[in-house]
PDB file of C-alpha atoms in Angstrom:
ATOM      1  CA  GLY W 418     -18.405  34.574  43.207  1.00 89.00           C
ATOM      2  CA  ILE W 419     -17.812  34.331  46.886  1.00 95.00           C
ATOM      3  CA  ALA W 420     -14.092  34.365  47.637  1.00 97.00           C
ATOM      4  CA  TRP W 421     -13.705  35.005  51.380  1.00 98.00           C
ATOM      5  CA  GLY W 422     -15.295  34.242  54.726  1.00 98.00           C
ATOM      6  CA  GLU W 423     -14.824  36.244  57.911  1.00 98.00           C
ATOM      7  CA  ILE W 424     -15.487  35.194  61.463  1.00 98.00           C
ATOM      8  CA  GLY W 425     -15.964  37.653  64.305  1.00 98.00           C
ATOM      9  CA  THR W 426     -17.154  38.400  67.803  1.00 98.00           C
ATOM     10  CA  GLY W 427     -19.907  40.950  67.162  1.00 97.00           C
ATOM     11  CA  SER W 428     -23.468  40.426  68.371  1.00 96.00           C
ATOM     12  CA  THR W 429     -25.286  43.264  66.583  1.00 96.00           C
ATOM     13  CA  THR W 430     -28.258  42.027  64.560  1.00 96.00           C
ATOM     14  CA  PRO W 431     -27.289  42.022  60.862  1.00 96.00           C
ATOM     15  CA  ALA W 432     -28.997  44.595  58.635  1.00 95.00           C
ATOM     16  CA  ASN W 433     -29.493  44.824  54.870  1.00 93.00           C
ATOM     17  CA  THR W 434     -27.211  47.863  54.865  1.00 94.00           C
ATOM     18  CA  ASP W 435     -24.216  46.054  56.444  1.00 95.00           C
ATOM     19  CA  THR W 436     -20.975  46.287  54.483  1.00 96.00           C
ATOM     20  CA  ALA W 437     -18.752  44.618  57.106  1.00 97.00           C
ATOM     21  CA  LEU W 438     -18.920  42.396  60.163  1.00 97.00           C
ATOM     22  CA  THR W 439     -19.454  44.186  63.466  1.00 97.00           C
ATOM     23  CA  THR W 440     -16.188  42.883  64.968  1.00 97.00           C
ATOM     24  CA  PRO W 441     -14.204  40.776  62.460  1.00 98.00           C
ATOM     25  CA  THR W 442     -11.199  38.813  63.689  1.00 98.00           C
ATOM     26  CA  ASN W 443     -10.055  36.487  60.878  1.00 98.00           C
ATOM     27  CA  ARG W 444     -10.540  35.945  57.146  1.00 98.00           C
ATOM     28  CA  ALA W 445     -10.130  32.736  55.120  1.00 98.00           C
ATOM     29  CA  PRO W 446     -10.456  31.911  51.415  1.00 98.00           C
ATOM     30  CA  VAL W 447     -13.034  29.430  50.144  1.00 98.00           C
ATOM     31  CA  SER W 448     -11.675  25.928  50.792  1.00 98.00           C
ATOM     32  CA  TYR W 449     -14.582  24.014  49.208  1.00 97.00           C
ATOM     33  CA  ALA W 450     -17.593  25.017  47.108  1.00 96.00           C
ATOM     34  CA  ALA W 451     -20.342  23.037  45.414  1.00 96.00           C
ATOM     35  CA  ASP W 452     -23.550  23.731  43.533  1.00 93.00           C
ATOM     36  CA  ILE W 453     -26.407  21.474  44.514  1.00 90.00           C
ATOM     37  CA  GLY W 454     -28.940  21.398  41.718  1.00 86.00           C
ATOM     38  CA  PHE W 455     -29.961  24.778  40.354  1.00 88.00           C
ATOM     39  CA  ASP W 456     -30.986  26.474  43.584  1.00 93.00           C
ATOM     40  CA  GLU W 457     -28.472  25.608  46.320  1.00 95.00           C
ATOM     41  CA  ALA W 458     -24.811  26.371  46.958  1.00 94.00           C
ATOM     42  CA  GLN W 459     -22.490  25.141  49.684  1.00 96.00           C
ATOM     43  CA  VAL W 460     -19.307  27.043  50.595  1.00 97.00           C
ATOM     44  CA  GLN W 461     -16.741  26.107  53.272  1.00 98.00           C
ATOM     45  CA  PHE W 462     -13.963  28.101  54.927  1.00 98.00           C
ATOM     46  CA  PHE W 463     -11.056  26.597  56.912  1.00 98.00           C
ATOM     47  CA  PHE W 464      -9.405  28.355  59.866  1.00 98.00           C
ATOM     48  CA  PRO W 465      -6.359  26.389  61.148  1.00 98.00           C
ATOM     49  CA  ASP W 466      -5.747  26.289  64.897  1.00 98.00           C
ATOM     50  CA  ALA W 467      -2.587  28.387  64.504  1.00 97.00           C
ATOM     51  CA  VAL W 468      -4.531  31.188  62.749  1.00 97.00           C
ATOM     52  CA  LEU W 469      -7.733  31.447  64.806  1.00 98.00           C
ATOM     53  CA  ALA W 470      -7.218  32.481  68.437  1.00 97.00           C
ATOM     54  CA  ASN W 471      -8.987  30.639  71.240  1.00 98.00           C
ATOM     55  CA  GLY W 472     -12.206  32.382  72.216  1.00 97.00           C
ATOM     56  CA  SER W 473     -15.876  32.845  71.528  1.00 98.00           C
ATOM     57  CA  PHE W 474     -17.138  33.698  68.029  1.00 98.00           C
ATOM     58  CA  THR W 475     -20.657  34.869  67.234  1.00 98.00           C
ATOM     59  CA  GLU W 476     -20.828  36.146  63.643  1.00 98.00           C
ATOM     60  CA  PHE W 477     -19.818  35.172  60.119  1.00 98.00           C
ATOM     61  CA  GLY W 478     -19.926  36.835  56.725  1.00 98.00           C
ATOM     62  CA  THR W 479     -19.033  36.058  53.125  1.00 98.00           C
ATOM     63  CA  PHE W 480     -17.414  38.449  50.653  1.00 98.00           C
ATOM     64  CA  ILE W 481     -17.165  38.746  46.884  1.00 97.00           C
ATOM     65  CA  GLY W 482     -13.846  40.000  45.553  1.00 95.00           C
ATOM     66  CA  GLY W 483     -11.373  41.740  47.795  1.00 96.00           C
ATOM     67  CA  SER W 484      -8.120  40.380  49.165  1.00 97.00           C
ATOM     68  CA  SER W 485      -6.880  38.585  52.264  1.00 96.00           C
ATOM     69  CA  GLY W 486      -7.292  41.830  54.228  1.00 97.00           C
ATOM     70  CA  ILE W 487     -10.252  41.923  56.623  1.00 97.00           C
ATOM     71  CA  GLY W 488     -13.164  43.981  55.308  1.00 93.00           C
ATOM     72  CA  THR W 489     -12.107  44.092  51.658  1.00 97.00           C
ATOM     73  CA  GLY W 490     -14.473  43.239  48.827  1.00 97.00           C
ATOM     74  CA  ASN W 491     -18.269  43.368  48.872  1.00 97.00           C
ATOM     75  CA  MET W 492     -20.207  41.656  51.647  1.00 97.00           C
ATOM     76  CA  PHE W 493     -22.616  39.025  50.318  1.00 96.00           C
ATOM     77  CA  ASN W 494     -24.138  37.970  53.634  1.00 95.00           C
ATOM     78  CA  HIS W 495     -23.798  38.556  57.378  1.00 97.00           C
ATOM     79  CA  ALA W 496     -25.235  36.212  59.990  1.00 97.00           C
ATOM     80  CA  LEU W 497     -25.066  35.569  63.714  1.00 98.00           C
ATOM     81  CA  PHE W 498     -24.477  32.018  64.961  1.00 97.00           C
ATOM     82  CA  GLY W 499     -27.471  30.448  66.726  1.00 96.00           C
ATOM     83  CA  SER W 500     -25.184  30.035  69.738  1.00 97.00           C
ATOM     84  CA  ALA W 501     -21.624  31.236  70.242  1.00 98.00           C
ATOM     85  CA  TYR W 502     -18.841  29.014  68.917  1.00 98.00           C
ATOM     86  CA  SER W 503     -16.161  28.470  71.562  1.00 98.00           C
ATOM     87  CA  LYS W 504     -12.814  27.633  69.965  1.00 98.00           C
ATOM     88  CA  SER W 505     -10.209  25.900  72.131  1.00 97.00           C
ATOM     89  CA  SER W 506      -6.515  25.125  71.715  1.00 97.00           C
ATOM     90  CA  GLY W 507      -5.642  22.391  69.206  1.00 97.00           C
ATOM     91  CA  THR W 508      -8.885  22.812  67.249  1.00 97.00           C
ATOM     92  CA  ASP W 509      -9.050  23.565  63.539  1.00 98.00           C
ATOM     93  CA  THR W 510     -12.307  25.249  62.497  1.00 98.00           C
ATOM     94  CA  THR W 511     -14.389  24.811  59.350  1.00 98.00           C
ATOM     95  CA  VAL W 512     -17.407  27.037  58.747  1.00 98.00           C
ATOM     96  CA  GLU W 513     -19.953  25.917  56.156  1.00 97.00           C
ATOM     97  CA  VAL W 514     -22.434  28.332  54.625  1.00 97.00           C
ATOM     98  CA  ASP W 515     -25.402  26.932  52.691  1.00 96.00           C
ATOM     99  CA  PHE W 516     -27.371  29.180  50.359  1.00 95.00           C
ATOM    100  CA  SER W 517     -30.842  28.339  49.024  1.00 95.00           C
ATOM    101  CA  PHE W 518     -32.250  30.422  46.204  1.00 91.00           C
ATOM    102  CA  ALA W 519     -35.938  30.590  45.331  1.00 87.00           C
ATOM    103  CA  ASN W 520     -38.008  32.465  42.785  1.00 75.00           C
TER     104      ASN W 520
END
């Protein structure tokens, strides 16, 4: 399943044809995953302070397969944050992605 999460600074509206983030900056492996019932999944990605530069982040995507290299594997989803995330010094960052599946 989903193996990687990428955070970035792009602001282009995601499209069904996207294969990469607009402006990726960092990639992290799944740090926590859980199935909730038969139709929900929760996946978390951890970016330590020392790895993620201070700044403003606006997009996130998940990837199936690939490696630790940015842009590898197959993009599963691409979303913009509702408002920019401003990361400051001394702050570790966890991004949680919740998926709901319906028939």
